[in-house]
XYZ file of N, CA and C in Angstrom:
852
model
N -214.659 54.178 8.363
C -214.152 55.319 7.620
C -215.512 55.976 6.723
N -215.840 57.048 7.185
C -217.280 57.470 6.465
C -216.934 58.689 5.531
N -215.803 59.553 5.714
C -215.966 60.714 4.725
C -214.747 61.082 4.284
N -214.459 61.367 3.254
C -212.937 61.727 2.648
C -213.002 63.042 1.882
N -211.788 63.784 2.156
C -211.643 65.114 1.508
C -210.609 64.912 0.568
N -210.851 65.081 -0.786
C -209.988 64.833 -1.745
C -209.595 66.429 -2.438
N -208.332 66.663 -2.226
C -207.960 68.037 -2.592
C -207.482 67.869 -4.290
N -207.972 68.612 -5.226
C -207.503 68.806 -6.450
C -207.396 70.137 -7.129
N -206.465 70.099 -8.135
C -206.249 71.535 -8.729
C -205.976 71.005 -10.219
N -205.356 71.835 -11.076
C -205.209 71.491 -12.328
C -204.021 70.684 -12.724
N -203.349 70.230 -11.692
C -202.156 69.464 -12.045
C -202.336 68.170 -12.578
N -201.326 67.305 -13.081
C -201.320 66.203 -13.612
C -201.749 65.071 -12.614
N -201.697 65.620 -11.389
C -201.873 64.607 -10.246
C -203.470 64.411 -9.831
N -204.100 65.354 -10.380
C -205.718 65.322 -9.900
C -206.218 64.190 -10.378
N -205.979 63.823 -11.664
C -206.709 62.304 -12.069
C -206.115 61.365 -10.874
N -204.961 61.209 -10.592
C -204.460 60.048 -9.675
C -205.087 60.503 -8.409
N -205.339 61.540 -7.922
C -205.936 61.870 -6.658
C -207.567 61.184 -6.674
N -208.041 61.488 -7.843
C -209.548 61.039 -8.024
C -209.506 59.336 -7.965
N -208.353 58.816 -8.763
C -208.676 57.343 -8.890
C -208.243 56.675 -7.586
N -207.302 57.370 -6.679
C -207.096 56.660 -5.376
C -208.282 57.059 -4.581
N -208.970 58.339 -4.760
C -210.218 58.375 -3.830
C -211.083 57.173 -4.128
N -211.291 57.119 -5.409
C -212.489 55.926 -5.721
C -211.988 54.776 -5.259
N -210.750 54.250 -5.063
C -210.301 53.144 -4.643
C -210.638 53.129 -3.115
N -210.423 54.274 -2.312
C -210.653 54.163 -0.902
C -212.164 54.214 -0.606
N -212.882 54.853 -1.528
C -214.475 54.710 -1.319
C -215.221 53.583 -1.384
N -214.538 52.841 -2.631
C -215.152 51.749 -2.764
C -214.862 50.612 -1.851
N -213.612 50.736 -1.069
C -213.312 49.725 -0.057
C -213.945 50.108 1.382
N -214.328 51.343 1.601
C -214.873 51.892 2.897
C -216.297 52.339 2.783
N -216.948 52.386 1.675
C -218.190 52.919 1.558
C -218.219 54.498 2.062
N -217.255 55.166 1.790
C -217.067 56.557 2.324
C -217.747 57.492 1.334
N -218.103 58.562 1.757
C -218.706 59.644 0.969
C -217.438 60.555 0.768
N -217.618 61.187 -0.300
C -216.268 61.929 -0.864
C -216.774 63.587 -0.769
N -215.879 64.069 -0.658
C -215.998 65.868 -0.832
C -214.759 66.205 -1.534
N -214.887 66.468 -2.948
C -213.931 67.196 -3.691
C -213.562 68.521 -3.396
N -212.615 68.886 -3.229
C -212.295 70.335 -2.680
C -211.207 71.002 -3.683
N -211.621 72.099 -4.027
C -210.426 72.938 -4.984
C -210.296 74.327 -4.164
N -209.042 74.826 -3.687
C -209.044 75.961 -2.912
C -208.274 76.911 -3.910
N -208.781 77.959 -4.016
C -208.008 79.261 -4.803
C -207.288 80.074 -3.825
N -206.052 80.200 -3.954
C -205.217 81.075 -2.975
C -204.867 82.338 -3.818
N -204.252 83.391 -3.163
C -204.297 84.389 -3.623
C -203.275 84.526 -4.936
N -202.179 83.543 -5.049
C -201.597 83.629 -6.156
C -202.318 83.271 -7.495
N -203.625 82.618 -7.168
C -204.397 82.287 -8.442
C -204.773 83.344 -9.094
N -205.279 84.376 -8.183
C -205.967 85.637 -8.736
C -205.277 86.889 -8.701
N -204.427 87.172 -7.986
C -203.887 88.471 -7.835
C -202.704 88.703 -8.811
N -202.614 90.022 -9.249
C -201.611 90.239 -10.042
C -200.288 90.782 -9.360
N -199.273 90.665 -9.872
C -198.001 90.903 -9.054
C -198.156 92.441 -8.783
N -197.668 92.792 -7.416
C -197.805 94.158 -7.102
C -196.449 94.903 -7.778
N -197.031 96.083 -8.131
C -196.126 96.834 -8.982
C -195.738 98.187 -8.331
N -194.406 98.519 -8.341
C -194.089 99.855 -7.526
C -194.382 100.967 -8.718
N -195.305 101.609 -8.303
C -195.573 102.880 -9.260
C -195.290 104.050 -8.594
N -194.655 104.011 -7.634
C -194.359 105.593 -6.923
C -193.356 106.299 -7.836
N -193.681 107.685 -8.148
C -192.706 108.458 -8.481
C -192.366 108.347 -9.900
N -192.689 107.153 -10.699
C -192.359 106.970 -11.989
C -193.616 107.424 -13.064
N -194.621 107.608 -12.562
C -195.991 107.893 -13.637
C -196.601 108.971 -12.870
N -197.061 109.799 -13.791
C -198.003 111.089 -13.333
C -199.243 110.532 -12.837
N -199.993 111.328 -12.123
C -201.075 110.858 -11.102
C -202.327 110.407 -12.022
N -202.471 110.993 -13.206
C -203.577 110.395 -14.037
C -203.128 108.999 -14.687
N -201.938 108.822 -15.205
C -201.451 107.612 -15.700
C -201.352 106.534 -14.717
N -201.220 106.847 -13.521
C -201.056 105.938 -12.506
C -202.284 105.426 -12.148
N -203.485 106.394 -11.972
C -204.697 105.968 -11.678
C -205.346 105.082 -12.698
N -205.093 105.291 -13.933
C -205.552 104.458 -14.992
C -205.041 103.137 -14.959
N -203.681 102.942 -14.645
C -203.064 101.695 -14.654
C -203.582 101.321 -13.612
N -203.736 101.639 -12.344
C -204.405 100.848 -11.405
C -205.655 100.344 -11.654
N -206.416 101.118 -12.084
C -208.118 100.554 -12.652
C -207.726 99.585 -13.312
N -206.961 99.482 -14.451
C -206.567 98.384 -15.560
C -206.102 96.951 -14.640
N -205.270 97.347 -13.774
C -204.919 96.271 -12.806
C -205.981 95.493 -12.092
N -206.885 96.499 -11.486
C -208.033 95.994 -10.754
C -208.858 95.215 -11.595
N -209.162 95.820 -12.683
C -210.030 95.145 -13.730
C -209.461 93.790 -14.061
N -208.183 93.631 -14.281
C -207.489 92.364 -14.597
C -207.638 91.162 -13.549
N -207.528 91.794 -12.505
C -207.742 90.913 -11.097
C -209.033 90.436 -11.055
N -209.927 91.255 -11.298
C -211.521 90.798 -11.305
C -211.655 89.747 -12.385
N -210.932 90.076 -13.620
C -211.303 89.077 -14.784
C -210.484 87.829 -14.284
N -209.535 87.630 -13.956
C -208.619 86.491 -13.537
C -209.426 85.817 -12.517
N -209.986 86.545 -11.540
C -210.818 85.961 -10.457
C -211.946 85.203 -11.018
N -212.654 85.853 -11.846
C -213.833 85.225 -12.576
C -213.577 83.854 -13.275
N -212.225 84.080 -13.955
C -211.735 82.725 -14.730
C -211.386 81.630 -13.830
N -210.845 82.197 -12.754
C -210.153 80.854 -11.912
C -211.375 80.185 -11.080
N -212.568 81.225 -10.888
C -213.734 80.201 -10.277
C -214.428 79.604 -11.257
N -214.407 79.915 -12.622
C -215.111 79.133 -13.546
C -214.164 77.850 -13.611
N -212.720 78.007 -13.783
C -212.116 76.874 -13.970
C -212.092 75.780 -12.870
N -212.095 76.488 -11.829
C -212.298 75.598 -10.407
C -213.611 74.867 -10.527
N -214.750 75.592 -10.856
C -216.095 74.694 -10.881
C -216.014 73.776 -12.105
N -215.185 73.918 -13.049
C -215.206 72.893 -14.159
C -214.484 71.690 -13.658
N -213.308 72.069 -12.975
C -212.663 71.017 -12.408
C -213.262 69.939 -11.464
N -213.815 70.678 -10.776
C -214.714 70.123 -9.648
C -215.787 69.322 -10.163
N -216.627 69.646 -11.217
C -217.719 69.013 -11.954
C -217.069 67.699 -12.640
N -215.953 68.014 -13.470
C -215.574 66.892 -14.157
C -215.005 65.672 -13.222
N -214.478 66.211 -12.199
C -214.027 65.057 -11.114
C -215.150 64.356 -10.431
N -216.192 65.076 -10.280
C -217.356 64.785 -9.667
C -218.137 63.582 -10.447
N -218.116 63.936 -11.765
C -218.796 63.272 -12.832
C -218.238 61.844 -12.984
N -216.689 62.247 -12.945
C -215.918 60.662 -12.986
C -216.060 59.826 -11.987
N -216.045 60.219 -10.820
C -216.279 59.478 -9.729
C -217.607 58.700 -9.718
N -218.709 59.437 -9.959
C -220.028 59.015 -9.919
C -220.207 57.846 -10.930
N -219.651 58.230 -12.383
C -219.504 57.188 -13.359
C -218.918 56.024 -12.927
N -217.924 56.050 -12.170
C -217.419 54.816 -11.493
C -217.810 54.208 -10.458
N -219.065 54.747 -10.027
C -219.845 53.935 -8.875
C -219.444 54.542 -7.534
N -219.198 55.629 -7.190
C -218.945 56.212 -6.039
C -220.311 56.756 -5.585
N -220.605 56.585 -4.538
C -222.132 56.785 -4.171
C -222.461 58.220 -4.044
N -221.774 58.921 -2.820
C -222.012 60.266 -2.479
C -220.884 61.038 -2.765
N -220.893 61.909 -3.751
C -219.888 62.986 -4.095
C -220.345 64.605 -4.072
N -219.731 65.112 -3.217
C -219.983 66.668 -3.291
C -218.838 67.526 -3.478
N -218.951 68.607 -3.905
C -217.699 69.699 -4.163
C -217.892 70.984 -3.451
N -216.505 71.304 -3.251
C -216.395 72.600 -2.389
C -215.342 73.576 -3.026
N -215.788 74.662 -3.466
C -214.773 75.399 -4.050
C -214.645 76.703 -2.940
N -213.356 77.068 -2.723
C -213.081 77.929 -1.784
C -211.867 78.991 -1.950
N -212.276 80.281 -1.738
C -210.910 81.210 -1.533
C -210.148 80.986 -0.302
N -209.074 81.249 -0.302
C -208.163 81.190 1.035
C -207.010 80.396 1.117
N -206.346 80.291 2.304
C -205.272 79.554 2.519
C -205.732 77.920 2.700
N -204.937 77.003 1.891
C -205.276 75.728 1.843
C -205.046 75.288 3.196
N -204.153 75.425 3.882
C -204.246 74.664 5.238
C -205.187 75.146 6.271
N -205.544 76.437 6.219
C -206.722 77.030 6.938
C -207.920 76.367 6.441
N -208.044 76.211 5.146
C -209.423 75.429 4.793
C -209.551 74.274 5.312
N -208.496 73.564 5.126
C -208.383 71.995 5.755
C -209.002 72.145 7.224
N -208.038 72.830 7.860
C -208.686 72.834 9.359
C -209.885 73.115 9.479
N -210.645 73.885 8.778
C -211.873 74.201 8.940
C -212.912 72.983 8.577
N -212.668 72.026 7.754
C -213.472 70.955 7.288
C -213.132 69.752 7.719
N -211.827 69.556 8.141
C -211.259 68.169 8.383
C -211.976 67.383 9.556
N -212.759 68.339 10.382
C -213.283 67.695 11.512
C -214.267 66.753 11.158
N -215.003 66.643 9.924
C -216.047 65.706 9.722
C -215.340 64.635 8.768
N -213.836 64.706 8.503
C -213.214 63.898 7.553
C -212.492 62.433 8.438
N -212.274 61.556 7.784
C -211.419 60.520 8.155
C -210.338 60.472 7.529
N -210.056 60.871 6.342
C -208.828 60.923 5.585
C -208.886 61.992 4.399
N -207.642 62.535 4.340
C -207.472 63.597 3.434
C -206.525 62.988 2.244
N -206.988 63.114 1.022
C -206.080 62.919 0.101
C -205.654 64.087 -0.774
N -204.239 63.874 -1.150
C -203.726 65.145 -1.865
C -202.698 64.395 -2.614
N -202.394 65.237 -3.988
C -201.502 64.834 -4.893
C -200.066 65.078 -4.429
N -199.201 64.217 -4.895
C -197.685 64.515 -4.512
C -197.090 65.940 -5.083
N -197.540 66.367 -5.956
C -197.342 67.785 -6.602
C -198.533 68.511 -7.070
N -198.499 69.603 -6.690
C -199.817 70.585 -7.339
C -199.188 71.416 -8.563
N -200.127 72.378 -8.711
C -199.654 73.191 -10.067
C -198.576 73.922 -9.838
N -198.314 74.202 -8.651
C -197.117 75.282 -8.186
C -195.786 74.570 -7.945
N -195.773 73.342 -8.074
C -194.492 72.460 -7.949
C -193.753 72.652 -9.135
N -192.306 72.422 -9.179
C -191.466 72.518 -10.027
C -191.189 71.160 -10.541
N -191.691 70.875 -11.693
C -191.843 69.347 -12.141
C -190.304 69.147 -12.719
N -189.849 70.337 -13.299
C -188.688 69.978 -13.951
C -187.561 69.562 -13.226
N -187.679 70.124 -11.683
C -186.662 69.665 -10.750
C -187.219 68.614 -9.705
N -188.308 68.250 -10.118
C -189.164 66.919 -9.248
C -189.194 67.464 -7.910
N -189.344 68.854 -7.467
C -189.529 69.215 -6.333
C -191.150 68.859 -5.901
N -191.202 68.599 -4.766
C -192.590 68.539 -4.152
C -193.347 69.688 -4.107
N -194.624 69.755 -4.123
C -195.349 70.913 -3.987
C -195.135 71.627 -2.458
N -195.084 72.886 -2.530
C -194.728 73.478 -0.980
C -196.045 73.232 -0.020
N -197.290 73.163 -0.967
C -198.476 72.822 0.021
C -198.649 71.484 0.724
N -197.816 70.365 0.042
C -197.726 69.119 0.611
C -197.501 69.047 2.163
N -196.145 69.621 2.080
C -195.614 69.429 3.498
C -196.413 70.361 4.486
N -197.010 71.575 4.102
C -197.748 72.251 4.977
C -198.959 71.554 5.423
N -199.611 70.529 4.363
C -200.841 69.850 4.823
C -200.417 68.815 5.712
N -199.446 68.131 5.511
C -198.783 66.879 6.338
C -198.679 67.397 7.716
N -198.192 68.453 7.663
C -197.641 69.036 9.045
C -198.907 69.420 9.903
N -199.646 70.057 9.300
C -200.894 70.798 9.889
C -202.238 69.811 10.017
N -202.580 68.795 9.291
C -203.678 67.930 9.454
C -203.643 66.990 10.506
N -204.805 67.104 11.095
C -205.127 66.071 12.322
C -205.492 64.748 11.847
N -205.964 64.621 10.602
C -206.308 63.229 10.000
C -205.287 62.621 9.213
N -205.514 61.408 9.125
C -204.402 60.794 8.164
C -204.479 61.354 6.852
N -203.207 61.595 6.244
C -203.108 62.075 4.783
C -202.532 60.933 3.877
N -203.243 60.935 2.809
C -203.018 59.822 1.859
C -202.349 60.635 0.559
N -201.103 60.603 0.270
C -200.614 61.219 -0.957
C -200.636 60.339 -2.211
N -201.176 60.882 -2.982
C -201.280 60.216 -4.360
C -200.097 60.396 -5.246
N -199.707 59.219 -5.746
C -198.394 59.399 -6.742
C -199.022 59.737 -8.049
N -197.642 59.895 -9.078
C -198.096 60.303 -10.500
C -199.447 59.739 -11.285
N -199.186 58.264 -11.045
C -200.300 57.570 -11.770
C -200.671 56.537 -10.765
N -202.212 56.239 -10.876
C -202.556 55.329 -9.897
C -202.514 53.746 -10.443
N -202.073 52.882 -9.680
C -202.330 51.422 -10.250
C -202.861 50.740 -9.010
N -203.600 49.615 -9.340
C -204.270 48.757 -8.234
C -203.418 48.462 -7.117
N -203.913 48.472 -6.078
C -203.155 48.262 -4.603
C -203.461 47.061 -4.330
N -202.473 45.981 -4.246
C -202.469 44.656 -3.790
C -201.610 44.288 -2.660
N -200.800 45.154 -2.226
C -200.021 45.000 -0.949
C -199.473 46.145 -0.502
N -199.271 46.185 0.825
C -198.808 47.613 1.306
C -197.751 47.188 2.319
N -197.022 48.161 2.607
C -195.901 48.191 3.612
C -196.020 49.177 4.825
N -195.952 48.888 5.912
C -195.915 49.657 6.847
C -194.551 50.079 7.481
N -193.972 51.215 7.393
C -192.634 51.553 8.064
C -192.801 51.723 9.425
N -192.140 50.789 10.184
C -192.516 51.016 11.658
C -191.415 51.141 12.711
N -191.471 52.071 13.427
C -190.167 52.620 14.220
C -190.608 52.464 15.881
N -191.789 51.869 15.954
C -192.170 51.665 17.430
C -192.830 52.919 18.034
N -192.945 54.104 17.372
C -193.619 55.271 17.920
C -195.201 55.180 17.770
N -195.485 56.085 18.854
C -196.899 56.141 19.112
C -197.555 56.315 17.546
N -197.225 57.037 16.734
C -197.937 57.502 15.408
C -198.037 56.354 14.679
N -196.743 55.289 14.742
C -196.742 54.193 13.957
C -197.692 53.130 14.428
N -197.818 53.071 15.844
C -198.825 52.205 16.314
C -200.096 52.812 16.181
N -200.245 53.859 16.137
C -201.646 54.423 15.676
C -201.937 53.934 14.287
N -201.145 53.956 13.311
C -201.141 53.463 11.864
C -201.719 51.919 12.037
N -201.040 51.170 12.799
C -201.316 49.931 12.832
C -202.804 49.611 13.343
N -203.175 50.289 14.540
C -204.422 50.021 15.185
C -205.500 50.584 14.000
N -205.240 51.746 13.534
C -206.297 52.237 12.473
C -206.417 51.261 11.320
N -205.431 50.693 10.855
C -205.649 49.629 9.663
C -206.474 48.304 10.206
N -206.072 47.847 11.429
C -206.572 46.632 11.851
C -208.056 46.934 12.251
N -208.438 48.139 12.629
C -209.880 48.252 12.699
C -210.748 48.667 11.729
N -210.161 49.102 10.557
C -210.661 49.570 9.326
C -210.882 48.580 8.133
N -211.428 49.173 7.030
C -211.833 48.170 6.227
C -210.982 48.450 4.796
N -210.234 49.589 5.064
C -209.378 49.902 3.837
C -208.388 48.924 3.295
N -207.642 48.188 4.106
C -206.916 47.200 3.739
C -207.086 45.868 3.807
N -208.412 45.606 4.306
C -208.890 44.337 4.403
C -208.298 43.288 3.203
N -207.751 42.105 3.411
C -207.417 41.081 2.579
C -206.290 41.372 1.750
N -205.364 42.579 2.125
C -204.161 42.780 1.495
C -203.071 42.404 2.180
N -202.038 41.636 1.767
C -200.822 41.274 2.511
C -200.122 42.440 3.082
N -199.469 42.544 4.265
C -198.805 43.456 4.887
C -197.424 42.873 5.125
N -196.458 44.094 4.877
C -195.155 43.979 5.213
C -194.990 45.019 6.213
N -194.498 44.467 7.233
C -194.239 45.222 8.548
C -192.654 45.446 8.849
N -192.071 46.660 8.480
C -190.626 46.799 8.265
C -190.143 47.697 9.312
N -189.231 47.469 10.124
C -188.498 48.275 11.007
C -186.932 48.269 10.534
N -186.325 49.584 10.269
C -185.159 49.901 9.729
C -184.454 50.127 10.949
N -183.293 49.295 11.165
C -182.287 49.813 12.306
C -181.879 48.451 12.938
N -180.987 48.643 13.922
C -180.488 47.449 14.772
C -181.756 47.068 15.667
N -181.968 45.887 15.597
C -183.028 45.293 16.601
C -182.650 45.481 18.095
N -183.393 45.641 18.850
C -183.293 45.404 20.121
C -184.460 44.864 20.910
N -184.426 44.755 22.325
C -185.648 43.955 22.965
C -186.918 44.779 22.852
N -186.656 45.987 23.148
C -187.725 46.925 23.192
C -188.541 47.106 21.829
N -187.893 47.383 20.846
C -188.521 47.519 19.507
C -188.971 46.248 18.942
N -188.306 45.104 19.308
C -188.616 43.679 18.948
C -190.233 43.356 19.732
N -190.279 43.861 20.693
C -191.435 43.577 21.380
C -192.521 44.403 20.972
N -192.123 45.671 20.449
C -193.166 46.583 19.794
C -193.479 45.842 18.389
N -192.623 45.642 17.804
C -192.901 44.921 16.324
C -193.880 43.832 16.445
N -193.515 42.634 17.541
C -194.317 41.648 17.606
C -195.756 42.081 18.052
N -195.863 43.133 18.846
C -197.352 43.692 19.338
C -198.126 44.053 17.999
N -197.396 44.782 17.347
C -198.053 45.485 16.104
C -198.242 44.197 15.191
N -197.524 43.333 14.805
C -197.781 42.254 14.158
C -199.174 41.347 14.556
N -198.746 41.258 16.021
C -199.913 40.669 16.428
C -201.423 41.303 16.448
N -201.543 42.548 16.524
C -202.717 43.410 16.323
C -203.289 43.041 14.905
N -202.153 42.994 14.010
C -202.676 43.120 12.555
C -203.224 41.481 12.290
N -202.322 40.589 12.851
C -202.698 39.083 12.489
C -204.244 38.782 13.080
N -204.292 39.395 14.389
C -205.684 39.138 15.058
C -206.824 39.744 14.131
N -206.650 40.747 13.368
C -207.607 41.234 12.542
C -207.750 40.692 11.434
N -206.880 39.713 10.985
C -207.074 38.695 9.829
C -205.876 38.921 8.933
N -205.035 39.840 8.974
C -203.991 40.132 8.143
C -202.953 39.277 8.110
N -202.407 38.972 6.839
C -201.269 38.148 6.435
C -200.061 39.096 6.725
N -199.027 38.929 7.774
C -198.216 39.860 7.975
C -196.731 39.242 7.953
N -195.891 40.035 6.999
C -194.484 39.639 7.154
C -193.633 40.683 7.836
N -193.270 40.424 9.176
C -192.648 41.472 9.861
C -191.057 41.125 10.074
N -190.394 42.235 10.008
C -188.882 41.910 10.217
C -188.204 43.298 10.040
N -186.771 43.124 10.665
C -185.932 44.158 10.410
C -185.050 44.398 9.344
N -184.327 45.667 9.021
C -183.494 45.673 7.924
C -182.696 46.810 8.266
N -181.315 46.526 8.044
C -180.163 47.558 8.529
C -179.988 48.551 7.285
N -179.913 49.722 7.524
C -179.289 50.698 6.572
C -180.080 52.056 6.824
N -179.805 52.978 5.830
C -180.673 54.249 5.850
C -182.081 54.121 5.555
N -182.812 54.604 6.456
C -184.278 54.210 6.147
C -184.858 54.498 4.842
N -184.757 55.858 4.334
C -184.902 56.196 3.135
C -184.782 55.206 1.876
N -183.350 54.606 2.006
C -183.075 53.623 0.987
C -183.602 52.470 1.138
N -183.548 51.774 2.404
C -183.951 50.523 2.916
C -185.556 50.536 2.361
N -186.395 51.402 2.650
C -187.895 51.324 2.376
C -188.005 51.541 0.870
N -187.325 52.591 0.259
C -187.518 52.567 -1.282
C -187.140 51.239 -1.934
N -186.014 50.782 -1.611
C -185.486 49.379 -2.087
C -186.484 48.288 -2.066
N -186.949 48.144 -0.831
C -187.890 47.289 -0.466
C -189.408 47.390 -1.326
N -189.662 48.635 -1.472
C -190.941 48.722 -2.204
C -190.783 48.331 -3.682
N -189.638 48.726 -3.989
C -189.274 48.354 -5.465
C -189.121 46.858 -5.792
N -188.325 46.499 -4.916
C -187.950 44.930 -4.881
C -189.241 43.947 -4.883
N -190.078 44.314 -4.049
C -191.365 43.538 -3.725
C -192.766 44.093 -4.311
N -192.320 45.121 -5.104
C -193.662 45.575 -5.647
C -194.855 45.853 -4.994
N -194.238 46.563 -3.967
C -195.361 47.063 -2.820
C -196.194 48.253 -3.575
N -197.367 48.220 -3.198
C -198.243 49.285 -3.983
C -198.592 50.684 -3.142
N -198.230 50.510 -1.721
C -198.638 51.703 -1.079
C -197.902 51.682 0.354
N -197.199 52.689 0.816
C -196.560 52.856 1.881
C -197.223 53.412 3.255
N -197.101 52.975 4.239
C -197.904 53.613 5.543
C -196.792 53.931 6.470
N -196.796 55.026 6.924
C -195.917 55.424 7.943
C -196.499 56.324 9.101
N -195.915 56.565 10.129
C -196.243 57.547 11.278
C -195.486 58.779 10.961
N -196.064 59.836 11.323
C -195.486 61.267 11.003
C -194.395 61.377 12.159
N -194.461 61.001 13.472
C -193.367 61.063 14.330
C -193.247 59.837 15.121
N -192.040 59.822 15.402
C -191.471 58.480 16.018
C -190.424 58.786 16.889
N -189.745 57.529 17.110
C -188.599 57.681 18.049
C -187.361 57.663 17.228
N -187.196 57.340 16.097
C -186.053 57.137 15.404
C -185.889 58.039 14.074
N -184.832 57.809 13.389
C -184.682 58.585 12.322
C -185.901 58.589 11.316
N -186.693 57.821 11.251
C -188.087 57.839 10.485
C -188.766 59.182 11.034
N -188.597 59.560 12.275
C -189.259 61.034 12.522
C -188.978 61.981 11.439
N -187.603 62.114 10.985
C -187.066 63.025 10.014
C -187.810 62.860 8.534
N -188.192 61.884 8.324
C -188.931 61.523 6.951
C -190.078 62.424 6.909
N -190.859 62.917 7.954
C -191.833 63.619 7.838
C -191.570 65.145 8.025
N -190.662 65.509 8.824
C -190.568 66.864 9.098
C -189.263 67.580 8.740
N -188.496 66.680 8.151
C -187.297 67.462 7.521
C -186.910 67.292 6.337
N -185.559 67.316 5.670
C -185.507 67.345 4.223
C -185.642 65.726 3.746
N -185.404 64.872 4.734
C -185.536 63.400 4.369
C -187.028 63.115 4.044
N -187.591 63.807 4.618
C -189.407 63.753 4.260
C -189.548 63.641 2.883
N -188.951 64.827 2.290
C -189.122 65.282 0.980
C -188.715 64.122 0.203
N -187.612 63.863 0.416
C -186.737 62.829 -0.413
C -187.575 61.338 -0.337
N -188.097 61.187 0.664
C -188.694 59.877 0.668
C -190.201 59.835 0.053
N -190.948 60.819 0.079
C -192.220 61.048 -0.548
C -191.978 61.175 -2.073
N -190.740 62.198 -2.367
C -190.572 62.299 -3.550
C -190.053 61.054 -4.454
N -189.242 60.034 -3.858
C -188.609 59.197 -4.406
C -189.460 57.769 -4.488
N -190.433 57.649 -3.701
C -191.334 56.572 -3.882
C -192.256 56.635 -4.511
N -192.428 55.696 -5.512
C -193.331 56.020 -6.729
C -194.851 55.279 -6.444
N -195.067 55.289 -5.245
C -196.284 54.771 -4.608
C -197.091 55.771 -3.733
N -198.327 55.635 -3.623
C -198.949 56.415 -2.520
C -198.445 56.213 -1.161
N -198.485 57.235 -0.454
C -197.871 57.233 1.083
C -198.828 57.830 1.848
N -199.332 56.817 2.914
C -200.422 57.354 3.751
C -199.749 57.597 5.013
N -199.711 58.831 5.727
C -199.175 59.200 6.701
C -200.099 59.473 8.125
N -199.684 59.110 9.182
C -200.465 59.419 10.513
C -199.645 60.035 11.389
N -200.564 60.919 12.254
C -199.756 61.659 13.223
C -200.367 61.007 14.449
């Protein structure tokens, strides 16, 4: 792993994103690009229907005031974005991260990621951004868009960072889950950390063989692996396992053969990422 993209905004999750980024960079010696994307909602005023209700002179004056307001808001958002990036950069450098760059962009978040992810090995993002409804604990709308569209693994930061001492792979035997296993086995990010390899559902010969293969790949790479099955609803079983065994990070594939597929692309996905109070690393 050589290069990370860390997405930050003004939300309370940005510090956790930075802390998680530092943890990844320290273990992999990767460079970091901090990115802040200004969307249209950041700077544009709400459109107003001025037809017929105002005289021409008054309407022109009001439109000019709105344009001036947009320009001023744009300048302020740019200034704020630069400050966010510089503070985050300084914080990472003070904690020993070697190479940190920043990028401030206007535009759509997903399109921006698509433009720059080619040089990255991992994308880090907070579970909720500034636009999320914290009162209802909803996830940020951008999160699912990023997970759906990104071609690189995405690591979702939880509300507060804590040291990562062990991790769990939610394994359904699908290609994306195997991709996660091979990625972990060949990289340095999880080196030395005990691994729980969990498959939820009724065991069968095919899935048992895949679970054994995955465990074998990890053990050959030097990992201590606790592999097994559990019955129940995937989101409940995984969440309970994480809490009961103090798991610090969840790894899962984005697409698979079983109900875990829905954890990424359906409503269950939102519930899984929302309810787990640990970072979630997802592979496609």
